[in-house]
mmCIF file of C-alpha atoms in Angstrom:
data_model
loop_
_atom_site.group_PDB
_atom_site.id
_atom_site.type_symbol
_atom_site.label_atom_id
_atom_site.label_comp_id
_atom_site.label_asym_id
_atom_site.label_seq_id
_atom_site.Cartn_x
_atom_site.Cartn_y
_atom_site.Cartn_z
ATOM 1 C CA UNK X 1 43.595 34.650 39.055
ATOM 2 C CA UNK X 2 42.749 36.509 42.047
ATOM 3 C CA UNK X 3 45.000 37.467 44.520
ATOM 4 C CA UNK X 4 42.504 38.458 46.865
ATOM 5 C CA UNK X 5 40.311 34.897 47.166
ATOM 6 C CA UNK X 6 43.943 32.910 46.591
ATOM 7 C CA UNK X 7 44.933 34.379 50.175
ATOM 8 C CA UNK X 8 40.923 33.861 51.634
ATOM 9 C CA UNK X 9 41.512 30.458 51.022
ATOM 10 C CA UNK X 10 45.006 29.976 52.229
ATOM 11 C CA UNK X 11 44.242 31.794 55.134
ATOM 12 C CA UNK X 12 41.242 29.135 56.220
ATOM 13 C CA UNK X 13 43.105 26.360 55.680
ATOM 14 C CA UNK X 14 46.417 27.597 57.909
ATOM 15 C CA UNK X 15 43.309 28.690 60.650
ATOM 16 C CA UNK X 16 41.973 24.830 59.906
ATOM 17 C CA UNK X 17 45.435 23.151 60.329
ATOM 18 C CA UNK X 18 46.221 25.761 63.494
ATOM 19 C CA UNK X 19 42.936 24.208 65.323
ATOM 20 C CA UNK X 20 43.318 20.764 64.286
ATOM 21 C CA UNK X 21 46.689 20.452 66.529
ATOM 22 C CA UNK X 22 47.093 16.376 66.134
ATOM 23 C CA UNK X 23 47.178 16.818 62.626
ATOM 24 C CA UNK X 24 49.692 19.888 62.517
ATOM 25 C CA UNK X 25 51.393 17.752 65.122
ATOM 26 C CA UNK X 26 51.666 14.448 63.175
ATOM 27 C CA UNK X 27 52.146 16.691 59.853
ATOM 28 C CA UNK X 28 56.086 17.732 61.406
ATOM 29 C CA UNK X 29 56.041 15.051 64.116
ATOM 30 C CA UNK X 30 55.705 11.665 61.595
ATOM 31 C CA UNK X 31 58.712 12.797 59.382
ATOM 32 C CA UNK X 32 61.448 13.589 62.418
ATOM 33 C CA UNK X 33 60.005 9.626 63.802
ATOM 34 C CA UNK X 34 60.783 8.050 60.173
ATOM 35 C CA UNK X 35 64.005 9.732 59.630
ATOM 36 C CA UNK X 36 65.427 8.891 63.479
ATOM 37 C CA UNK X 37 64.115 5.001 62.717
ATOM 38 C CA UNK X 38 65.566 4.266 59.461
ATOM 39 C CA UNK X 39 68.235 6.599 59.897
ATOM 40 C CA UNK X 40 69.420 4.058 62.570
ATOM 41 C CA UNK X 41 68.260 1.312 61.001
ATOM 42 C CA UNK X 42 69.354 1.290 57.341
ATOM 43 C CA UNK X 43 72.910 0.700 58.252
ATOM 44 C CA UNK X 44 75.205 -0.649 55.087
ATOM 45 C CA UNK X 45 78.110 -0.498 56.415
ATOM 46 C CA UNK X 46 79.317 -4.548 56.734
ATOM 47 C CA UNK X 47 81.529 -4.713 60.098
ATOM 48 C CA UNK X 48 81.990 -6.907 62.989
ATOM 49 C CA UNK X 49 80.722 -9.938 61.456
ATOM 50 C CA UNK X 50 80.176 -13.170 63.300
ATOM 51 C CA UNK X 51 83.205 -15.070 63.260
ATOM 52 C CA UNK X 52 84.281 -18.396 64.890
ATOM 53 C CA UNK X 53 88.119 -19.691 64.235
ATOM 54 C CA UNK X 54 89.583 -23.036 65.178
ATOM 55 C CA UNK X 55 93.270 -22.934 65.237
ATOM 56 C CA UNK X 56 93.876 -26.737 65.214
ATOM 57 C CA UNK X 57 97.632 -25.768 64.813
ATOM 58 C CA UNK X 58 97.985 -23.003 67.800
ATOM 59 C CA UNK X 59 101.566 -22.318 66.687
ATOM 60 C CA UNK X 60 103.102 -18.936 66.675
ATOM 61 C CA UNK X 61 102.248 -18.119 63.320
ATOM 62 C CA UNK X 62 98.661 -19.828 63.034
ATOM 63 C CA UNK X 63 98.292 -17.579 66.279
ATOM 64 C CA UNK X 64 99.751 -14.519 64.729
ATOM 65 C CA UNK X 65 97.029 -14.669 62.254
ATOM 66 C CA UNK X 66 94.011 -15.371 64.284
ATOM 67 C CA UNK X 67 95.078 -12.257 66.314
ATOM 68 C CA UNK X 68 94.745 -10.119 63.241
ATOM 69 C CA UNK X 69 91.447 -11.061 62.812
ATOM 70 C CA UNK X 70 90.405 -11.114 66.149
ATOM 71 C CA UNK X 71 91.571 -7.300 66.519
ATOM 72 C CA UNK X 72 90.269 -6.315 63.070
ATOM 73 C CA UNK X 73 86.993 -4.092 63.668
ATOM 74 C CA UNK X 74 85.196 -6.129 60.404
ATOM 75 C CA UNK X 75 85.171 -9.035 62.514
ATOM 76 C CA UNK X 76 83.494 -9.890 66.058
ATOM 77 C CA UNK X 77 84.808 -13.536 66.907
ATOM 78 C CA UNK X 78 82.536 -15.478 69.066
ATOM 79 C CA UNK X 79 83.549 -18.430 69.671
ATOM 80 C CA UNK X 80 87.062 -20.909 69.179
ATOM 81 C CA UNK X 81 85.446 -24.161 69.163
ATOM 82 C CA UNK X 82 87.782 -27.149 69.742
ATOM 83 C CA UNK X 83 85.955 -29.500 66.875
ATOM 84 C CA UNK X 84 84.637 -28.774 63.684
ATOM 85 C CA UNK X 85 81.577 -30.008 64.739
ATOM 86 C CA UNK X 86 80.572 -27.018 67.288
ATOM 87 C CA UNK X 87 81.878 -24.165 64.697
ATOM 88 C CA UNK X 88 79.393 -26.205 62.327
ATOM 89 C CA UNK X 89 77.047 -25.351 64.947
ATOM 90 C CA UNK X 90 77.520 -22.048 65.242
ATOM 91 C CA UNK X 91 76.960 -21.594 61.133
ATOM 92 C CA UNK X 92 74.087 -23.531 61.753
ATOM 93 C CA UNK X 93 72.240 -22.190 63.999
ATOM 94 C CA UNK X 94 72.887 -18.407 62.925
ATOM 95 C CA UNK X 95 75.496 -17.282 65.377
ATOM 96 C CA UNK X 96 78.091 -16.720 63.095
ATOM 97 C CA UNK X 97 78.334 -15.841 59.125
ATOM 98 C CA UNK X 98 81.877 -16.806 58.864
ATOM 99 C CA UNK X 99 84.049 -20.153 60.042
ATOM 100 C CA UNK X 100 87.878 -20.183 59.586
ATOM 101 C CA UNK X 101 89.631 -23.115 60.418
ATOM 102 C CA UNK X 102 93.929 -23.151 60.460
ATOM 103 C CA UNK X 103 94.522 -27.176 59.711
ATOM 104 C CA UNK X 104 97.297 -29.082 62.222
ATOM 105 C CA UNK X 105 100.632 -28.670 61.168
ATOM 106 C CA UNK X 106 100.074 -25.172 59.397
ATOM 107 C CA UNK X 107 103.472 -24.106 60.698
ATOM 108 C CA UNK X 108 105.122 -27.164 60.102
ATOM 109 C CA UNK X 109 104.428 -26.931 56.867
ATOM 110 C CA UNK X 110 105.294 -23.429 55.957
ATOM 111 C CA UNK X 111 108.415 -23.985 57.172
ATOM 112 C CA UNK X 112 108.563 -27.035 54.762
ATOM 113 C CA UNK X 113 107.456 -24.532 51.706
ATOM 114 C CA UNK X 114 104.574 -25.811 51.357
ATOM 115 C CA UNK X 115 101.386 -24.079 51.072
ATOM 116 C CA UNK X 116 98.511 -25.270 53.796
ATOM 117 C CA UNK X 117 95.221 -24.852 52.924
ATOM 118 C CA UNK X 118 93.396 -22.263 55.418
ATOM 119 C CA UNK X 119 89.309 -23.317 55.284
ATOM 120 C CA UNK X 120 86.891 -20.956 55.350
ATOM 121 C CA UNK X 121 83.086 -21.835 55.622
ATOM 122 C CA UNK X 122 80.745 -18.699 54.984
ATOM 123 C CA UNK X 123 76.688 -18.511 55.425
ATOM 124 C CA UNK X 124 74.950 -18.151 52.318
ATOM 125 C CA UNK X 125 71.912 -17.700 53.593
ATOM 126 C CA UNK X 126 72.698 -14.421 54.406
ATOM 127 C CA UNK X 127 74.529 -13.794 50.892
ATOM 128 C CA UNK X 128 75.511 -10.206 50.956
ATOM 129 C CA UNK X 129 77.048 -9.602 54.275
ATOM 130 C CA UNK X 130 79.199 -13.155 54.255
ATOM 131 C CA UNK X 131 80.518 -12.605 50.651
ATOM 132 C CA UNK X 132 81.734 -9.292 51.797
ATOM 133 C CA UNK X 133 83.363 -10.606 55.129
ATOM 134 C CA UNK X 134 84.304 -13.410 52.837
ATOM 135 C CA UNK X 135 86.348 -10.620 50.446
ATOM 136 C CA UNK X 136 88.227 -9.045 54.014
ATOM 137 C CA UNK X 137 88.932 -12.625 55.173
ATOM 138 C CA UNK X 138 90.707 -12.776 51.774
ATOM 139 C CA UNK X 139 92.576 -9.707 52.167
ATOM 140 C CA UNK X 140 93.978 -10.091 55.478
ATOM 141 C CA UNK X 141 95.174 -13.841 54.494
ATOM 142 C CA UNK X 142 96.617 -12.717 50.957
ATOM 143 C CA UNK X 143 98.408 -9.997 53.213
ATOM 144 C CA UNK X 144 99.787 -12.307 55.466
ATOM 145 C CA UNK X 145 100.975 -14.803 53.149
ATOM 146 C CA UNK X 146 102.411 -12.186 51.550
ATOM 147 C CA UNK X 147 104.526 -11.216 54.737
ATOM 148 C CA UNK X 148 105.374 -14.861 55.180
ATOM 149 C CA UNK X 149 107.229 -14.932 51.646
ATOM 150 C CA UNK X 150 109.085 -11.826 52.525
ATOM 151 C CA UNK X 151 110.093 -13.396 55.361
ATOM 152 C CA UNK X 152 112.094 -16.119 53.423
ATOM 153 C CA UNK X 153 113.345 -14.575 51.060
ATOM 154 C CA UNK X 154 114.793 -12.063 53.792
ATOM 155 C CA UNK X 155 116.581 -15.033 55.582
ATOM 156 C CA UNK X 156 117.521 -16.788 52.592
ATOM 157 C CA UNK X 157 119.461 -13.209 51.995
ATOM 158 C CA UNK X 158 117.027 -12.566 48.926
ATOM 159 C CA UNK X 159 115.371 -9.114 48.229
ATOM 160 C CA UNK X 160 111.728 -8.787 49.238
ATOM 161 C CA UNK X 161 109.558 -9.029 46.200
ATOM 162 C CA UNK X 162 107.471 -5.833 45.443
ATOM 163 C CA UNK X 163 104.183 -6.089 44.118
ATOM 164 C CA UNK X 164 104.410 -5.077 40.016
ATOM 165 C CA UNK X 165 101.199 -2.677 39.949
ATOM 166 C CA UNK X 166 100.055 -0.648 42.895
ATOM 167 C CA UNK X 167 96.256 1.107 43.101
ATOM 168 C CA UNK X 168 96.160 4.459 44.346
ATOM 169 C CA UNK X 169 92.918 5.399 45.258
ATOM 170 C CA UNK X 170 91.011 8.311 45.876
ATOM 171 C CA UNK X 171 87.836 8.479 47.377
ATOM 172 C CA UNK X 172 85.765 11.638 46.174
ATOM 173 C CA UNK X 173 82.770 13.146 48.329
ATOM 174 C CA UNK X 174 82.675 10.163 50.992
ATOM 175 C CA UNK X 175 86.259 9.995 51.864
ATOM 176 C CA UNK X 176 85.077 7.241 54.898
ATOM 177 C CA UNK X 177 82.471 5.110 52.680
ATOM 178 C CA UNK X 178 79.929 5.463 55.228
ATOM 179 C CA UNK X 179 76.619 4.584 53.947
ATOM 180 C CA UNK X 180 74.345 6.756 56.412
ATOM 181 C CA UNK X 181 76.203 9.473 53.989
ATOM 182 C CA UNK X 182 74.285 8.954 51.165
ATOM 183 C CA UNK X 183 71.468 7.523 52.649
ATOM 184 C CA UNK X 184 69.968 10.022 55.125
ATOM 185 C CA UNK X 185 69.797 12.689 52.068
ATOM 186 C CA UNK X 186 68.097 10.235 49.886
ATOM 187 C CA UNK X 187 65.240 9.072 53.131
ATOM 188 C CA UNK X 188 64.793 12.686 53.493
ATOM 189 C CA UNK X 189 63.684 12.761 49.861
ATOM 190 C CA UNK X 190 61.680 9.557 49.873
ATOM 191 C CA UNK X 191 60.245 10.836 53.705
ATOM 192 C CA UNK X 192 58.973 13.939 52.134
ATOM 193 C CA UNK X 193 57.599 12.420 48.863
ATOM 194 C CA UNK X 194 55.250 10.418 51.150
ATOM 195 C CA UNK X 195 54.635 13.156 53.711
ATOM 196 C CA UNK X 196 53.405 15.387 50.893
ATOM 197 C CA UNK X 197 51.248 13.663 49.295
ATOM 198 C CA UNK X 198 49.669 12.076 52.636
ATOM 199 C CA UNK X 199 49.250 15.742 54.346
ATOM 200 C CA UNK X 200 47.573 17.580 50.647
ATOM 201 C CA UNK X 201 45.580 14.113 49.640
ATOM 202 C CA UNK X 202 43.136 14.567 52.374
ATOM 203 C CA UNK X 203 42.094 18.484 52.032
ATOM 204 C CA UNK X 204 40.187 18.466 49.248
ATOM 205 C CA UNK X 205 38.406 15.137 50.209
ATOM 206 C CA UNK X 206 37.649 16.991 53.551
ATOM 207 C CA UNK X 207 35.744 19.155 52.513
ATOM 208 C CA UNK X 208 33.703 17.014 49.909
ATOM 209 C CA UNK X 209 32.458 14.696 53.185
ATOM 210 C CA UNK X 210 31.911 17.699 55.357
ATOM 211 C CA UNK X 211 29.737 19.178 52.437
ATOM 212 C CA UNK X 212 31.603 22.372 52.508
ATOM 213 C CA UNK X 213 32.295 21.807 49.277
ATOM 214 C CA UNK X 214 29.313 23.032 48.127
ATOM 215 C CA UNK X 215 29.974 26.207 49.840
ATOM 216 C CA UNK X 216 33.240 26.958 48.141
ATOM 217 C CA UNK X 217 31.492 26.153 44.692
ATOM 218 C CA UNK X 218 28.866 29.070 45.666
ATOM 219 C CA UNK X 219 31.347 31.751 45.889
ATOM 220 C CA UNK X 220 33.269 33.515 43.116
ATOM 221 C CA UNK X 221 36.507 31.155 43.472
ATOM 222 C CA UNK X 222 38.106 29.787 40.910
ATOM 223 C CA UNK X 223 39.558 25.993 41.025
ATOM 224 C CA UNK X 224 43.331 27.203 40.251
ATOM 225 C CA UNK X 225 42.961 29.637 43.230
ATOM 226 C CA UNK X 226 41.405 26.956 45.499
ATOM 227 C CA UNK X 227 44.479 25.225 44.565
ATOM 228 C CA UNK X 228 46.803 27.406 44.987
ATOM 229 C CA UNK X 229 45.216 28.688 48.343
ATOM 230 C CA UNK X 230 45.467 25.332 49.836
ATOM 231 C CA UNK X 231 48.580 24.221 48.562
ATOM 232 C CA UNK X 232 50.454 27.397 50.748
ATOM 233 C CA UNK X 233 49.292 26.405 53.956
ATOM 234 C CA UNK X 234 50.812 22.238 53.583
ATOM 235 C CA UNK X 235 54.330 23.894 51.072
ATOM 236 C CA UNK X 236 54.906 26.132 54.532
ATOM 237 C CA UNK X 237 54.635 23.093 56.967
ATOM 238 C CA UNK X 238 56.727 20.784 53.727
ATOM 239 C CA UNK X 239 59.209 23.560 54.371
ATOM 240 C CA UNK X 240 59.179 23.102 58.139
ATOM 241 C CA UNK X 241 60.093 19.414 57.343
ATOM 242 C CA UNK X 242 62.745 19.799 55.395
ATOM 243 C CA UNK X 243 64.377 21.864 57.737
ATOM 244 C CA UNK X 244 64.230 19.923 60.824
ATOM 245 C CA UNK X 245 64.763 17.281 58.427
ATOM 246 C CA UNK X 246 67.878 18.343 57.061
ATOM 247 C CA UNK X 247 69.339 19.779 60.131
ATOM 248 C CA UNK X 248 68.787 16.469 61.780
ATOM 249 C CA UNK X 249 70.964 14.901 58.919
ATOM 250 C CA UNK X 250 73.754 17.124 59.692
ATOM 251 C CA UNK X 251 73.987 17.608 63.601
ATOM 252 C CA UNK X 252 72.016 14.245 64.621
ATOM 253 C CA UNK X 253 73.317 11.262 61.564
ATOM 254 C CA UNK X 254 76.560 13.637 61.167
ATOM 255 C CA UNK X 255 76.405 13.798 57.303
ATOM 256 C CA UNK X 256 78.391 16.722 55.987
ATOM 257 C CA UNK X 257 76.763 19.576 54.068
ATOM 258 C CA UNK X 258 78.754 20.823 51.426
ATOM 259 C CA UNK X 259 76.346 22.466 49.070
ATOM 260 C CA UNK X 260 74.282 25.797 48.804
ATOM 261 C CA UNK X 261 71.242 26.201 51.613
ATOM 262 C CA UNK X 262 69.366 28.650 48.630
ATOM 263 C CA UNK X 263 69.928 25.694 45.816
ATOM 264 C CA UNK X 264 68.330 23.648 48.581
ATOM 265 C CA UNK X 265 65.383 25.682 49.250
ATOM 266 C CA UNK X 266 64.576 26.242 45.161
ATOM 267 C CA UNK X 267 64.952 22.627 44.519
ATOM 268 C CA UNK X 268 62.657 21.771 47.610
ATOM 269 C CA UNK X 269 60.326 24.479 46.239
ATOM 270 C CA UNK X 270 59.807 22.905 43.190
ATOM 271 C CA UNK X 271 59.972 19.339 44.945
ATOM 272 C CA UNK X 272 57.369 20.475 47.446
ATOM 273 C CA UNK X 273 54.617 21.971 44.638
ATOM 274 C CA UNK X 274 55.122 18.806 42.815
ATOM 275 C CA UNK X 275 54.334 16.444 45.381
ATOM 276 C CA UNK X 276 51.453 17.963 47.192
ATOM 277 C CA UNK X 277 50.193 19.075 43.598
ATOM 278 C CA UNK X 278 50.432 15.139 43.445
ATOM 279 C CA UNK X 279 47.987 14.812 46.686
ATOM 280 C CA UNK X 280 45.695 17.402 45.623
ATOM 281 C CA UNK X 281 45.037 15.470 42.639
ATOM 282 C CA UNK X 282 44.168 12.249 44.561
ATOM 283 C CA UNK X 283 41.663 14.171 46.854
ATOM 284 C CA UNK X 284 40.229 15.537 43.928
ATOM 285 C CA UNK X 285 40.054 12.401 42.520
ATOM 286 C CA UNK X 286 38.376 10.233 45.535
ATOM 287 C CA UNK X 287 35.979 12.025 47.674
ATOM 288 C CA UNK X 288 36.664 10.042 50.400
ATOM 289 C CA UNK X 289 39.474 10.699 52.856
ATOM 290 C CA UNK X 290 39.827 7.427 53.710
ATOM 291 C CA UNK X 291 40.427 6.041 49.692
ATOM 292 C CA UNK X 292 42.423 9.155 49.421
ATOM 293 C CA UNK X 293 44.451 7.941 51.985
ATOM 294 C CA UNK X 294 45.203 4.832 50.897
ATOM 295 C CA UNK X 295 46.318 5.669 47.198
ATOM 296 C CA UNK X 296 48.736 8.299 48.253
ATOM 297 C CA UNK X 297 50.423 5.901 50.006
ATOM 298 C CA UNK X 298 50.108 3.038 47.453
ATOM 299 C CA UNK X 299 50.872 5.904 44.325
ATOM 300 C CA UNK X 300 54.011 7.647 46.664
ATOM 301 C CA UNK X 301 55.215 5.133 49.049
ATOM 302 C CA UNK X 302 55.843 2.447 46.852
ATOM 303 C CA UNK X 303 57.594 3.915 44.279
ATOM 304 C CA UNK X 304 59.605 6.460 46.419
ATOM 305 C CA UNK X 305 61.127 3.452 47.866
ATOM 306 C CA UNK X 306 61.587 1.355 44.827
ATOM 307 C CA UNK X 307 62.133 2.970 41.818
ATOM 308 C CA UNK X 308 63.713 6.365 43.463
ATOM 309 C CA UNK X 309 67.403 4.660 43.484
ATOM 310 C CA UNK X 310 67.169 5.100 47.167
ATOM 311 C CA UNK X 311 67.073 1.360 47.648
ATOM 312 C CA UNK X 312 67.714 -0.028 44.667
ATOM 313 C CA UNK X 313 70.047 1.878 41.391
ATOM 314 C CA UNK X 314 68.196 2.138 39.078
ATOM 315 C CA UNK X 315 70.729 1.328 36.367
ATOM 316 C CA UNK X 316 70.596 -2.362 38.274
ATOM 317 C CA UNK X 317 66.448 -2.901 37.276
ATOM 318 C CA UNK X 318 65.076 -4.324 34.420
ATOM 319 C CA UNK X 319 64.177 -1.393 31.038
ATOM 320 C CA UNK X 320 61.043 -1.247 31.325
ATOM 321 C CA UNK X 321 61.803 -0.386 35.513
ATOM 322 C CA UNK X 322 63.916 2.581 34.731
ATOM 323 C CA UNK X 323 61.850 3.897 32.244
ATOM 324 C CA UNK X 324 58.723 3.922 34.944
ATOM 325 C CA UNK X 325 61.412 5.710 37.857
ATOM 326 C CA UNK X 326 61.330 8.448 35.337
ATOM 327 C CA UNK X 327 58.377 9.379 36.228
ATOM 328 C CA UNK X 328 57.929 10.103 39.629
ATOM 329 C CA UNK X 329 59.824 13.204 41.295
ATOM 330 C CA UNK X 330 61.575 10.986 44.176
ATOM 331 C CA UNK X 331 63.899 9.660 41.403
ATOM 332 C CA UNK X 332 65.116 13.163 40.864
ATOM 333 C CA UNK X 333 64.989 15.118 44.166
ATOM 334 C CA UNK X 334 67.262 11.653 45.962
ATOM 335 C CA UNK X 335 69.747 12.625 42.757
ATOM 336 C CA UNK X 336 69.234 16.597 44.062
ATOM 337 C CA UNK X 337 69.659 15.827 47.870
ATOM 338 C CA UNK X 338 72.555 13.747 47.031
ATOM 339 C CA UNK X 339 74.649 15.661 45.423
ATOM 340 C CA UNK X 340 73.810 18.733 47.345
ATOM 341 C CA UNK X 341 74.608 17.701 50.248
ATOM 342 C CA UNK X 342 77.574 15.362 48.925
ATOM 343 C CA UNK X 343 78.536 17.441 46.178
ATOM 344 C CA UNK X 344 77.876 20.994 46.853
ATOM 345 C CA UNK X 345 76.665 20.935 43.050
ATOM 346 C CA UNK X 346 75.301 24.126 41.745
ATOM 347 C CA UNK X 347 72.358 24.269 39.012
ATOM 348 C CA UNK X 348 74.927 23.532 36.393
ATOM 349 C CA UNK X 349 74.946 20.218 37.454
ATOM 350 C CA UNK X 350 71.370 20.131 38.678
ATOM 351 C CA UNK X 351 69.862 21.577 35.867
ATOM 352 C CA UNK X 352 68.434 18.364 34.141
ATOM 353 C CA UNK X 353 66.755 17.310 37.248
ATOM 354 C CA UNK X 354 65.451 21.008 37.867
ATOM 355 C CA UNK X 355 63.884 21.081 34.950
ATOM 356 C CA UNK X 356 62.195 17.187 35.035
ATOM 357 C CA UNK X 357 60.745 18.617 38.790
ATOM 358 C CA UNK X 358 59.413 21.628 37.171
ATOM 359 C CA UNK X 359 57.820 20.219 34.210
ATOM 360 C CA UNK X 360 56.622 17.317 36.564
ATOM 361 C CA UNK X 361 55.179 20.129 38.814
ATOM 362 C CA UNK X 362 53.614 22.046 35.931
ATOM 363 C CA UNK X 363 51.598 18.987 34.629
ATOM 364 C CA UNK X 364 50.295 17.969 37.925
ATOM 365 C CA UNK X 365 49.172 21.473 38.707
ATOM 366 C CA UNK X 366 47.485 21.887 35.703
ATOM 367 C CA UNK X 367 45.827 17.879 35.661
ATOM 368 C CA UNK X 368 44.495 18.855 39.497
ATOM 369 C CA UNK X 369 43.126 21.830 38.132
ATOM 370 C CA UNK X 370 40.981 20.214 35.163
ATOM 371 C CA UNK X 371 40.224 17.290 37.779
ATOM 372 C CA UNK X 372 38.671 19.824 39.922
ATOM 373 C CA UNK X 373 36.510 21.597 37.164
ATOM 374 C CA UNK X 374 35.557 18.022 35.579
ATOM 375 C CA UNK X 375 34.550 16.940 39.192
ATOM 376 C CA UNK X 376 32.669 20.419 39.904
ATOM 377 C CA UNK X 377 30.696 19.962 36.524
#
């Protein structure tokens, strides 16, 4: 390979990208847009759900309880409807998830030793988010009742019963649970999967329908140093991307950084050849920019999003699923980001996914390059 005609070509494409300003533009501009929008958007965190409560009792204690839940922050109550019939409503027409309803003569009763039965409708419709408001409801009551029990055994001069087994537990690397924690690092991986291969798939297609093609074919270069050349220009601006990108994760979405900025920039090395070694491949493969276009996003987008693990774990899908995630490089560089930036992992850890993004790299570098000499022939 020649040194000499590797940099020739590099340097016209950075002069091409440098004069084609909306391009360059979109090229850093598109991945800061789709990291700030679902950033903000792919919130998993379940809190302040919907909630109306009808205390048909409005006792002491049946108000005790609906101030707990009023004042917790997993619950936002709307509404304390007088009749079943309007909280029905407000399940019904999608204004609240959850509906608790304290019977008449709740305190009565307890006082009686009896247990009264504390209803609580939830909206399936919306499955996820009303099971797991269903699970705090449950928590806060068992806690209470709980309290209640203590309470009589105190003034009957017993001792207060003490749960048999207590958890202990420790939360490792995401102390808070917050989901934007483990999600920005894994959209910045799925962002620059699709970025990549957008931003390469189109350069080699370019020149095919401006028929420059033909001139580069005339000249002593070689189709790995074509390659090569153009793939420096887009790695630079993939590097510019990840930077902005990942600073954005930690000063703008707050996500703490706790592994090695020089792991990070060999793993996004390797990530970044990969991918737009991915894109060169589809412009070699469809002269067209326009069809080019299209099956990056349809071969990147897709499965960056579905069979990554950034959306859906992959130990969750079907065999056959999780065997296909294996082979695209988003699967591995979410696992990298992840744990980087979560972690602060070293290659030790990273190793196996190092070494899937290299040979991943290697294979598409060397397909684009027999592409390019089939399609020349």
């Amino acid at each position: 390979m020649n040194i000499k005609r590797t940099k020739a070509i590099a340097r016209k494409e950075f002069i091409h990208i440098l004069r084609d300003s909306k391009s360059l533009f979109a090229s850093i501009f598109i991945p800061v847009m789709l990291l700030v929008l679902f950033g903000w958007a792919l919130n998993l965190d379940v809190d302040r759900i919907e909630t109306v409560i009808c205390d048909f009792d409005n006792s002491p204690k049946s108000r005790e309880l609906v101030s707990r839940i009023s004042k917790s922050r997993f619950f936002n109550v709307v509404d304390y409807p007088a009749s079943m019939k309007e909280a029905e409503e407000h399940i019904m027409y999608g204004r609240a998830a959850i509906m608790m309803c304290v019977p008449a003569g709740f305190e009565k009763r307890l006082a009686n030793g009896e247990s009264p039965a504390i209803g609580v409708d939830i909206d399936g419709s919306d499955a996820n988010r009303a099971t797991i408001g269903l699970g705090y409801l449950s928590n806060m009551i068992s806690i209470f009742s709980n309290e209640l029990l203590n309470e009589k055994m105190t003034a009957a001069g017993m001792k207060k019963i003490e749960p048999p087994l207590e958890m202990r537990q420790i939360v490792w690397f995401n102390p808070e649970l917050e989901s934007k924690n483990y999600i920005v690092p894994g959209l910045i991986a799925v962002i620059m999967t699709v970025i990549s291969a957008m931003i390469t798939s189109l350069t080699i297609a370019r020149e095919w329908e401006r028929g420059t093609m033909e001139q580069l074919i005339s000249t002593p270069v070689r189709g790995r140093e074509l390659i090569i050349g153009k793939l420096i220009p887009y790695v630079t601006i993939g590097y510019i991307d990840v930077f902005i990108s990942v600073i954005m994760g930690i000063l703008l979405f707050k996500v703490p950084f706790h592994g090695s900025y020089l792991t990070l920039f060999i793993m996004g090395s390797i990530f970044l050849v990969g991918a737009m070694s991915f894109g060169i491949l589809i412009s070699i493969a469809g002269k067209s920019q326009l069809i080019a276009n299209q099956l990056s996003l349809l071969t990147a987008f897709l499965p960056a999003i579905l069979l990554s693990g950034f959306a859906f774990t992959i130990e969750n899908m079907p065999i056959i699923l999780q065997i296909m995630s294996q082979f695209f490089p988003a699967t591995y560089f979410v696992k990298i980001l992840k744990n980087i930036f979560l972690k602060g992992v070293g290659f030790e850890i990273l190793f196996y996914d190092m070494a899937m993004l290299s040979i991943y790299c290697l294979v598409l570098f060397v397909l684009a390059n027999k592409k390019f000499k089939k399609r020349l022939e």
